[in-house]
CSV table of C-alpha atoms in Angstrom, one decimal:
chain,number,residue,atom,x,y,z
A,21,MET,CA,0.0,0.0,0.0
A,22,THR,CA,1.3,3.4,-0.9
A,23,ALA,CA,1.4,6.2,1.7
A,24,LEU,CA,-1.5,8.6,1.8
A,25,SER,CA,-1.1,12.1,0.5
A,26,GLU,CA,-2.0,15.0,2.9
A,27,ASP,CA,-5.5,15.4,1.2
A,28,GLU,CA,-6.1,11.7,1.3
A,29,PHE,CA,-5.2,11.6,5.0
A,30,LEU,CA,-7.5,14.6,5.8
A,31,VAL,CA,-10.5,13.0,4.2
A,32,LEU,CA,-9.9,9.4,5.3
A,33,ASN,CA,-9.0,10.6,8.8
A,34,GLY,CA,-12.3,12.4,8.8
A,35,ALA,CA,-14.0,9.1,8.0
A,36,HIS,CA,-11.9,7.4,10.7
A,37,LEU,CA,-13.0,9.9,13.3
A,38,LYS,CA,-16.6,10.3,12.3
A,39,LYS,CA,-17.1,6.5,11.8
A,40,MET,CA,-19.9,6.9,9.2
A,41,ALA,CA,-20.5,10.2,7.2
A,42,SER,CA,-21.4,11.5,3.8
A,43,ALA,CA,-18.8,13.2,1.5
A,44,LYS,CA,-20.3,16.6,2.3
A,45,GLU,CA,-20.1,16.0,6.1
A,46,LEU,CA,-16.5,14.8,5.8
A,47,ALA,CA,-15.5,17.8,3.7
A,48,ARG,CA,-17.1,20.2,6.2
A,49,ALA,CA,-15.5,18.4,9.2
A,50,VAL,CA,-11.9,18.5,7.7
A,51,GLY,CA,-12.1,21.8,5.9
A,52,VAL,CA,-11.7,20.7,2.3
A,53,ASP,CA,-13.8,21.3,-0.9
A,54,ALA,CA,-16.7,18.8,-1.3
A,55,ALA,CA,-15.4,17.8,-4.8
A,56,LEU,CA,-12.0,17.0,-3.4
A,57,ALA,CA,-13.5,14.9,-0.6
A,58,GLN,CA,-15.7,13.0,-3.1
A,59,ALA,CA,-12.7,12.3,-5.4
A,60,VAL,CA,-10.6,11.0,-2.5
A,61,LEU,CA,-13.5,8.9,-1.2
A,62,ASP,CA,-14.2,7.4,-4.7
A,63,ALA,CA,-10.5,6.5,-5.2
A,64,ALA,CA,-10.3,5.0,-1.7
A,65,ALA,CA,-13.4,2.9,-2.3
A,66,GLU,CA,-11.8,1.5,-5.5
A,67,LYS,CA,-8.7,0.6,-3.5
A,68,GLY,CA,-10.8,-1.2,-0.8
A,69,LEU,CA,-10.0,1.3,1.9
A,70,LEU,CA,-13.6,2.2,2.7
A,71,MET,CA,-17.1,1.2,1.8
A,72,VAL,CA,-20.2,3.2,1.1
A,73,ALA,CA,-23.7,2.5,2.4
A,74,GLU,CA,-26.6,4.7,1.7
A,75,GLY,CA,-24.3,7.6,0.8
A,76,LYS,CA,-22.2,7.3,4.0
A,77,TYR,CA,-18.6,6.2,4.1
A,78,LEU,CA,-17.1,3.7,6.5
A,79,LEU,CA,-13.4,3.1,6.7
A,80,LEU,CA,-12.4,-0.5,6.4
A,81,PRO,CA,-9.4,-2.1,8.2
A,82,ASP,CA,-6.9,-1.3,5.4
A,83,GLY,CA,-8.1,2.3,5.4
A,84,THR,CA,-7.7,2.5,9.2
A,85,ASN,CA,-4.2,1.1,8.9
A,86,ALA,CA,-3.3,3.7,6.2
A,87,VAL,CA,-4.6,6.5,8.5
A,88,HIS,CA,-2.6,5.1,11.4
A,89,LYS,CA,0.6,4.8,9.3
A,90,PHE,CA,0.2,8.5,8.3
A,91,TYR,CA,-0.2,9.5,11.9
A,92,SER,CA,3.0,7.6,12.8
A,93,ALA,CA,5.0,9.1,9.9
A,94,ALA,CA,3.7,12.7,10.3
A,95,TYR,CA,3.5,13.0,14.0
A,96,GLY,CA,6.1,10.5,15.3
A,97,PRO,CA,8.4,13.2,16.6
A,98,LEU,CA,5.5,14.8,18.6
A,99,ARG,CA,5.1,11.5,20.5
A,100,SER,CA,8.2,12.3,22.6
A,101,ASN,CA,7.8,16.1,22.6
A,102,GLU,CA,7.6,17.1,26.3
A,103,SER,CA,5.4,20.1,25.6
A,104,VAL,CA,2.9,18.1,23.6
A,105,LEU,CA,2.7,15.4,26.2
A,106,ALA,CA,2.3,17.9,29.0
A,107,TRP,CA,-0.5,19.6,26.9
A,108,TYR,CA,-2.2,16.3,26.6
A,109,GLU,CA,-2.1,15.7,30.4
A,110,ARG,CA,-3.7,19.1,30.9
A,111,PHE,CA,-6.3,18.1,28.3
A,112,GLU,CA,-7.2,15.0,30.3
A,113,VAL,CA,-8.2,17.1,33.3
A,114,ILE,CA,-10.4,19.3,31.1
A,115,ASN,CA,-11.8,16.2,29.4
A,116,ASP,CA,-12.9,14.8,32.8
A,117,GLN,CA,-14.7,18.1,33.6
A,118,PHE,CA,-16.4,18.0,30.2
A,119,ILE,CA,-17.6,14.5,30.6
A,120,LYS,CA,-19.0,15.3,34.0
A,121,GLN,CA,-20.7,18.4,32.7
A,122,VAL,CA,-22.3,16.6,29.7
A,123,SER,CA,-23.7,14.0,32.1
A,124,GLU,CA,-25.0,16.6,34.4
A,125,TRP,CA,-26.5,18.6,31.5
A,126,GLN,CA,-28.2,15.5,30.2
A,127,SER,CA,-29.6,14.5,33.6
A,128,THR,CA,-31.1,17.9,34.2
A,129,ASP,CA,-32.7,18.2,30.7
A,130,GLY,CA,-30.3,20.9,29.6
A,131,ASP,CA,-30.0,23.1,32.7
A,132,ASP,CA,-28.8,26.6,31.6
A,133,ARG,CA,-26.3,27.0,34.5
A,134,ILE,CA,-24.7,23.6,33.7
A,135,GLN,CA,-24.7,24.4,30.0
A,136,GLY,CA,-22.9,27.7,30.7
A,137,ARG,CA,-20.1,25.8,32.6
A,138,LEU,CA,-19.9,23.2,29.8
A,139,ILE,CA,-19.6,26.0,27.2
A,140,LYS,CA,-16.8,27.7,29.2
A,141,THR,CA,-15.0,24.3,29.3
A,142,VAL,CA,-15.3,24.1,25.5
A,143,GLU,CA,-14.0,27.7,25.1
A,144,ARG,CA,-11.1,26.8,27.4
A,145,LEU,CA,-10.2,23.8,25.2
A,146,THR,CA,-10.5,25.9,22.1
A,147,LYS,CA,-8.0,28.4,23.5
A,148,ASN,CA,-5.7,25.5,24.5
A,149,ILE,CA,-5.9,23.9,21.0
A,150,GLN,CA,-4.5,27.1,19.6
A,151,GLU,CA,-1.3,26.3,21.5
A,152,LEU,CA,-1.0,23.2,19.3
A,153,THR,CA,-1.8,24.7,15.9
A,154,PRO,CA,1.8,25.8,15.2
A,155,LEU,CA,2.7,22.1,15.3
A,156,ILE,CA,-0.5,20.7,13.9
A,157,PRO,CA,-2.1,23.5,11.7
A,158,ARG,CA,-5.1,21.3,10.7
A,159,TYR,CA,-6.3,21.7,14.3
A,160,ASN,CA,-7.6,25.1,13.3
A,161,ILE,CA,-10.6,23.3,11.9
A,162,TYR,CA,-11.5,22.1,15.4
A,163,VAL,CA,-11.4,25.7,16.7
A,164,ASP,CA,-13.8,26.6,13.9
A,165,ARG,CA,-16.1,23.7,14.4
A,166,PHE,CA,-16.3,24.3,18.2
A,167,GLY,CA,-17.0,28.0,17.5
A,168,THR,CA,-19.8,27.2,15.1
A,169,SER,CA,-21.4,24.7,17.5
A,170,VAL,CA,-21.1,27.0,20.5
A,171,ALA,CA,-22.6,29.9,18.5
A,172,LEU,CA,-25.6,27.7,17.7
A,173,VAL,CA,-26.0,26.7,21.4
A,174,ASP,CA,-25.8,30.4,22.3
A,175,GLN,CA,-28.6,31.0,19.9
A,176,GLY,CA,-30.8,28.5,21.7
A,177,GLU,CA,-30.1,25.4,19.6
A,178,LYS,CA,-29.6,23.0,22.5
A,179,ASP,CA,-29.3,20.1,20.1
A,180,TYR,CA,-25.8,21.4,19.3
A,181,VAL,CA,-24.6,20.4,22.8
A,182,CYS,CA,-24.6,16.7,22.3
A,183,LYS,CA,-27.0,15.4,19.6
A,184,PRO,CA,-25.2,12.5,17.9
A,185,THR,CA,-26.4,13.3,14.4
A,186,LEU,CA,-25.1,16.9,14.4
A,187,ASP,CA,-21.7,18.5,14.5
A,188,SER,CA,-22.5,19.1,18.2
A,189,VAL,CA,-20.0,20.2,20.8
A,190,HIS,CA,-19.9,16.7,22.2
A,191,ASN,CA,-19.2,15.1,18.8
A,192,VAL,CA,-16.5,17.6,17.9
A,193,TRP,CA,-14.9,17.0,21.3
A,194,PHE,CA,-15.0,13.2,20.8
A,195,GLU,CA,-13.4,13.5,17.4
A,196,PHE,CA,-10.7,15.8,18.7
A,197,HIS,CA,-10.0,13.4,21.6
A,198,GLU,CA,-9.6,10.5,19.2
A,199,ASP,CA,-7.4,12.7,17.0
A,200,ILE,CA,-5.0,13.9,19.7
A,201,LEU,CA,-4.7,10.3,21.0
A,202,SER,CA,-3.7,9.2,17.5
A,203,VAL,CA,-1.2,12.0,17.2
A,204,ILE,CA,0.5,11.1,20.5
A,205,GLY,CA,0.2,7.4,19.7
A,206,ARG,CA,-2.0,6.3,22.6
A,207,PRO,CA,-4.9,4.0,22.5
A,208,ARG,CA,-8.3,5.3,23.6
A,209,ASP,CA,-8.5,3.2,26.8
A,210,THR,CA,-5.4,4.7,28.5
């Protein structure tokens, strides 16, 4: 298998993180043109890296392996970078707060006070992500996605807190968490 190009990685990593999404959803999530995303997805399907079902793309094991190889090659040096590893340890503290706040928000049917704390936690993470963008420029898309979701929540669209079928704050957070874990080479369970 040949190594993925940057564009192929962006689109296939989007499929990896989203699990099952349309070409348009993937293009939006990774910040590429929809036509480029579609071309990458079509070529990857021909190579057996992913499958399509009802207009949604699902990465297959060979596709997942290709994405993980790209992470290793592109981000290998960051896996021993003390500042990146320290950043991740700080993230885990914020992540624990976020998980607790989402649970509290759900159990209170969307309490505004809890929602306010949750949004402040997201804004804190967004600010912190900007510390990583000099090393991982593509992380700017997470800043943008969080900003869009938070703005919708602020406008009263509570579904954008954690509805699984939207680009909700919770979904963007989950994808970011998976992404940073892959960058630093750690499995999800640690």
